[in-house]
């Protein structure tokens, strides 16, 4: 199970369909879902698409390269600020692509999240490239995954979270709670 990268790139081209909180602090004060999105900067188009999809489900997603407080060239202050965001936000999401799994920062970020967050608060977004290749490392299979889902009975489709290596009994993203 994986989200097609083609679908993420397509979602990036559309305008946001919902109004989200103006800031993470506003989202936190309104008890909205907040998430730190771990990703490779080389995947900006897919990141924007995923952000749109999650926003449509009521989530406010933190993306580091949109944070004006972070330095353009990473340093130890960048690492401190990233740790603080991971601590502060409810969810930790890992966008699994060839770029993120080979990144220097992404494995460090998920390792930090694993040490300080509840296991249930870490979600992997596995992706499938245009050739049908799934991207992710073995350790990413320890966590629940967000993927495309559909329920024929409810006539509903969208993003849902599933236990590792399962496509049964998922929870729609808009219904996820910690």
Short mmCIF file of C-alpha atoms in Angstrom, two decimals:
data_model
loop_
_atom_site.label_atom_id
_atom_site.label_comp_id
_atom_site.label_asym_id
_atom_site.label_seq_id
_atom_site.Cartn_x
_atom_site.Cartn_y
_atom_site.Cartn_z
CA UNK A 1 0.00 0.00 0.00
CA UNK A 2 1.39 3.36 -1.00
CA UNK A 3 0.28 6.73 -2.28
CA UNK A 4 1.20 7.29 -5.89
CA UNK A 5 3.70 10.12 -6.27
CA UNK A 6 1.78 11.14 -9.40
CA UNK A 7 -1.30 11.80 -7.21
CA UNK A 8 0.72 13.91 -4.76
CA UNK A 9 2.15 16.01 -7.59
CA UNK A 10 -1.37 16.47 -9.00
CA UNK A 11 -2.70 17.56 -5.58
CA UNK A 12 0.07 20.18 -5.44
CA UNK A 13 -1.34 21.97 -8.48
CA UNK A 14 -4.77 22.66 -7.06
CA UNK A 15 -5.70 25.50 -4.77
CA UNK A 16 -6.40 24.64 -1.15
CA UNK A 17 -10.08 23.73 -0.74
CA UNK A 18 -10.39 24.60 2.93
CA UNK A 19 -9.37 27.39 5.25
CA UNK A 20 -6.84 26.26 7.81
CA UNK A 21 -5.50 28.01 10.87
CA UNK A 22 -3.22 30.95 10.10
CA UNK A 23 -0.53 29.59 12.40
CA UNK A 24 0.41 26.45 14.27
CA UNK A 25 -0.30 28.25 17.54
CA UNK A 26 -3.84 29.02 16.35
CA UNK A 27 -4.29 25.38 15.28
CA UNK A 28 -3.06 24.17 18.68
CA UNK A 29 -5.38 26.59 20.51
CA UNK A 30 -8.34 25.26 18.47
CA UNK A 31 -7.31 21.64 19.14
CA UNK A 32 -6.80 20.98 15.44
CA UNK A 33 -4.54 18.18 14.29
CA UNK A 34 -0.96 19.40 13.88
CA UNK A 35 1.87 17.50 12.27
CA UNK A 36 5.57 17.80 11.60
CA UNK A 37 6.24 16.59 8.06
CA UNK A 38 9.61 14.91 7.66
CA UNK A 39 10.62 14.92 4.00
CA UNK A 40 13.38 15.64 1.54
CA UNK A 41 13.54 19.19 0.20
CA UNK A 42 14.03 17.58 -3.22
CA UNK A 43 10.37 16.48 -3.05
CA UNK A 44 8.81 19.94 -2.65
CA UNK A 45 6.09 19.29 -5.23
CA UNK A 46 4.91 16.13 -3.48
CA UNK A 47 5.17 17.86 -0.11
CA UNK A 48 2.80 20.60 -1.30
CA UNK A 49 0.39 17.97 -2.60
CA UNK A 50 0.42 16.05 0.67
CA UNK A 51 -0.04 19.30 2.57
CA UNK A 52 -3.13 20.07 0.46
CA UNK A 53 -4.56 16.59 1.05
CA UNK A 54 -4.00 16.78 4.80
CA UNK A 55 -5.36 20.33 5.02
CA UNK A 56 -8.54 19.07 3.35
CA UNK A 57 -8.81 16.62 6.26
CA UNK A 58 -8.45 19.35 8.91
CA UNK A 59 -4.73 18.99 9.58
CA UNK A 60 -2.25 21.85 9.95
CA UNK A 61 1.12 20.64 8.62
CA UNK A 62 4.48 22.16 9.53
CA UNK A 63 6.98 22.26 6.67
CA UNK A 64 10.44 23.43 7.66
CA UNK A 65 11.35 25.26 4.44
CA UNK A 66 8.27 27.45 4.90
CA UNK A 67 9.47 28.49 8.37
CA UNK A 68 11.08 31.91 8.10
CA UNK A 69 12.77 31.42 11.48
CA UNK A 70 15.00 28.64 10.16
CA UNK A 71 18.35 29.42 8.60
CA UNK A 72 18.74 28.75 4.87
CA UNK A 73 21.88 26.74 5.63
CA UNK A 74 21.27 24.10 8.35
CA UNK A 75 23.28 24.28 11.56
CA UNK A 76 22.93 23.26 15.21
CA UNK A 77 20.27 25.95 15.76
CA UNK A 78 18.27 24.40 12.91
CA UNK A 79 18.49 21.03 14.66
CA UNK A 80 17.29 22.57 17.96
CA UNK A 81 14.33 24.28 16.28
CA UNK A 82 13.37 21.10 14.44
CA UNK A 83 13.48 19.14 17.71
CA UNK A 84 11.23 21.76 19.31
CA UNK A 85 8.69 21.49 16.47
CA UNK A 86 8.67 17.70 16.66
CA UNK A 87 8.07 18.00 20.44
CA UNK A 88 5.36 20.63 20.08
CA UNK A 89 3.21 19.12 17.32
CA UNK A 90 0.83 16.20 17.81
CA UNK A 91 1.90 14.00 14.91
CA UNK A 92 5.17 13.12 13.21
CA UNK A 93 4.74 12.22 9.52
CA UNK A 94 7.48 10.72 7.35
CA UNK A 95 7.01 11.11 3.58
CA UNK A 96 8.84 8.02 2.31
CA UNK A 97 10.49 8.65 -1.06
CA UNK A 98 13.84 7.68 -2.56
CA UNK A 99 15.07 11.15 -1.58
CA UNK A 100 13.90 11.06 2.06
CA UNK A 101 15.19 7.57 2.76
CA UNK A 102 18.65 8.57 1.49
CA UNK A 103 18.63 11.98 3.24
CA UNK A 104 20.96 12.81 6.11
CA UNK A 105 18.27 14.69 8.06
CA UNK A 106 15.20 12.44 7.68
CA UNK A 107 16.58 9.35 9.49
CA UNK A 108 17.79 11.64 12.29
CA UNK A 109 14.34 13.26 12.57
CA UNK A 110 12.44 9.96 12.77
CA UNK A 111 14.98 8.62 15.25
CA UNK A 112 14.39 11.67 17.44
CA UNK A 113 10.60 11.34 17.06
CA UNK A 114 10.77 7.65 17.95
CA UNK A 115 12.57 8.51 21.18
CA UNK A 116 10.14 11.20 22.38
CA UNK A 117 6.73 10.54 20.80
CA UNK A 118 4.17 7.86 21.47
CA UNK A 119 4.46 5.14 18.84
CA UNK A 120 0.89 5.86 17.69
CA UNK A 121 1.82 9.48 16.89
CA UNK A 122 4.33 8.49 14.20
CA UNK A 123 2.87 7.83 10.76
CA UNK A 124 4.63 6.89 7.54
CA UNK A 125 3.38 8.00 4.13
CA UNK A 126 4.84 5.39 1.78
CA UNK A 127 4.96 6.43 -1.86
CA UNK A 128 5.04 4.56 -5.12
CA UNK A 129 6.95 6.13 -7.99
CA UNK A 130 5.82 6.24 -11.62
CA UNK A 131 7.41 2.81 -12.19
CA UNK A 132 5.44 1.19 -9.36
CA UNK A 133 8.42 1.06 -6.98
CA UNK A 134 7.61 1.43 -3.26
CA UNK A 135 9.98 3.63 -1.27
CA UNK A 136 10.91 3.06 2.34
CA UNK A 137 13.44 1.38 4.61
CA UNK A 138 12.75 -1.67 6.76
CA UNK A 139 12.49 0.36 9.98
CA UNK A 140 9.68 2.44 8.48
CA UNK A 141 7.53 -0.70 8.50
CA UNK A 142 7.37 -0.49 12.31
CA UNK A 143 4.84 2.35 12.16
CA UNK A 144 1.29 2.85 10.99
CA UNK A 145 0.98 4.08 7.43
CA UNK A 146 -1.22 6.66 5.74
CA UNK A 147 -2.30 5.62 2.29
CA UNK A 148 -5.11 5.95 -0.22
CA UNK A 149 -8.17 3.97 0.80
CA UNK A 150 -11.73 3.38 -0.25
CA UNK A 151 -14.80 1.92 1.40
CA UNK A 152 -17.26 0.60 -1.15
CA UNK A 153 -20.05 0.27 1.42
CA UNK A 154 -19.71 3.84 2.68
CA UNK A 155 -18.94 5.07 -0.84
CA UNK A 156 -15.99 6.98 0.48
CA UNK A 157 -12.36 7.31 -0.55
CA UNK A 158 -9.44 9.31 0.77
CA UNK A 159 -6.52 8.97 3.14
CA UNK A 160 -6.59 6.46 5.97
CA UNK A 161 -4.10 5.13 8.52
CA UNK A 162 -3.45 1.40 8.78
CA UNK A 163 -1.40 -0.76 11.10
CA UNK A 164 1.91 -1.91 9.63
CA UNK A 165 1.52 -4.35 6.73
CA UNK A 166 -2.27 -4.20 6.87
CA UNK A 167 -4.98 -2.81 4.66
CA UNK A 168 -7.84 -3.81 6.97
CA UNK A 169 -9.50 -1.81 9.72
CA UNK A 170 -7.97 1.56 8.91
CA UNK A 171 -8.99 4.92 10.34
CA UNK A 172 -9.83 7.86 8.09
CA UNK A 173 -7.26 10.63 8.53
CA UNK A 174 -9.93 13.15 9.57
CA UNK A 175 -10.91 10.78 12.41
CA UNK A 176 -7.39 10.12 13.78
CA UNK A 177 -6.86 11.07 17.42
CA UNK A 178 -4.12 10.51 19.95
#
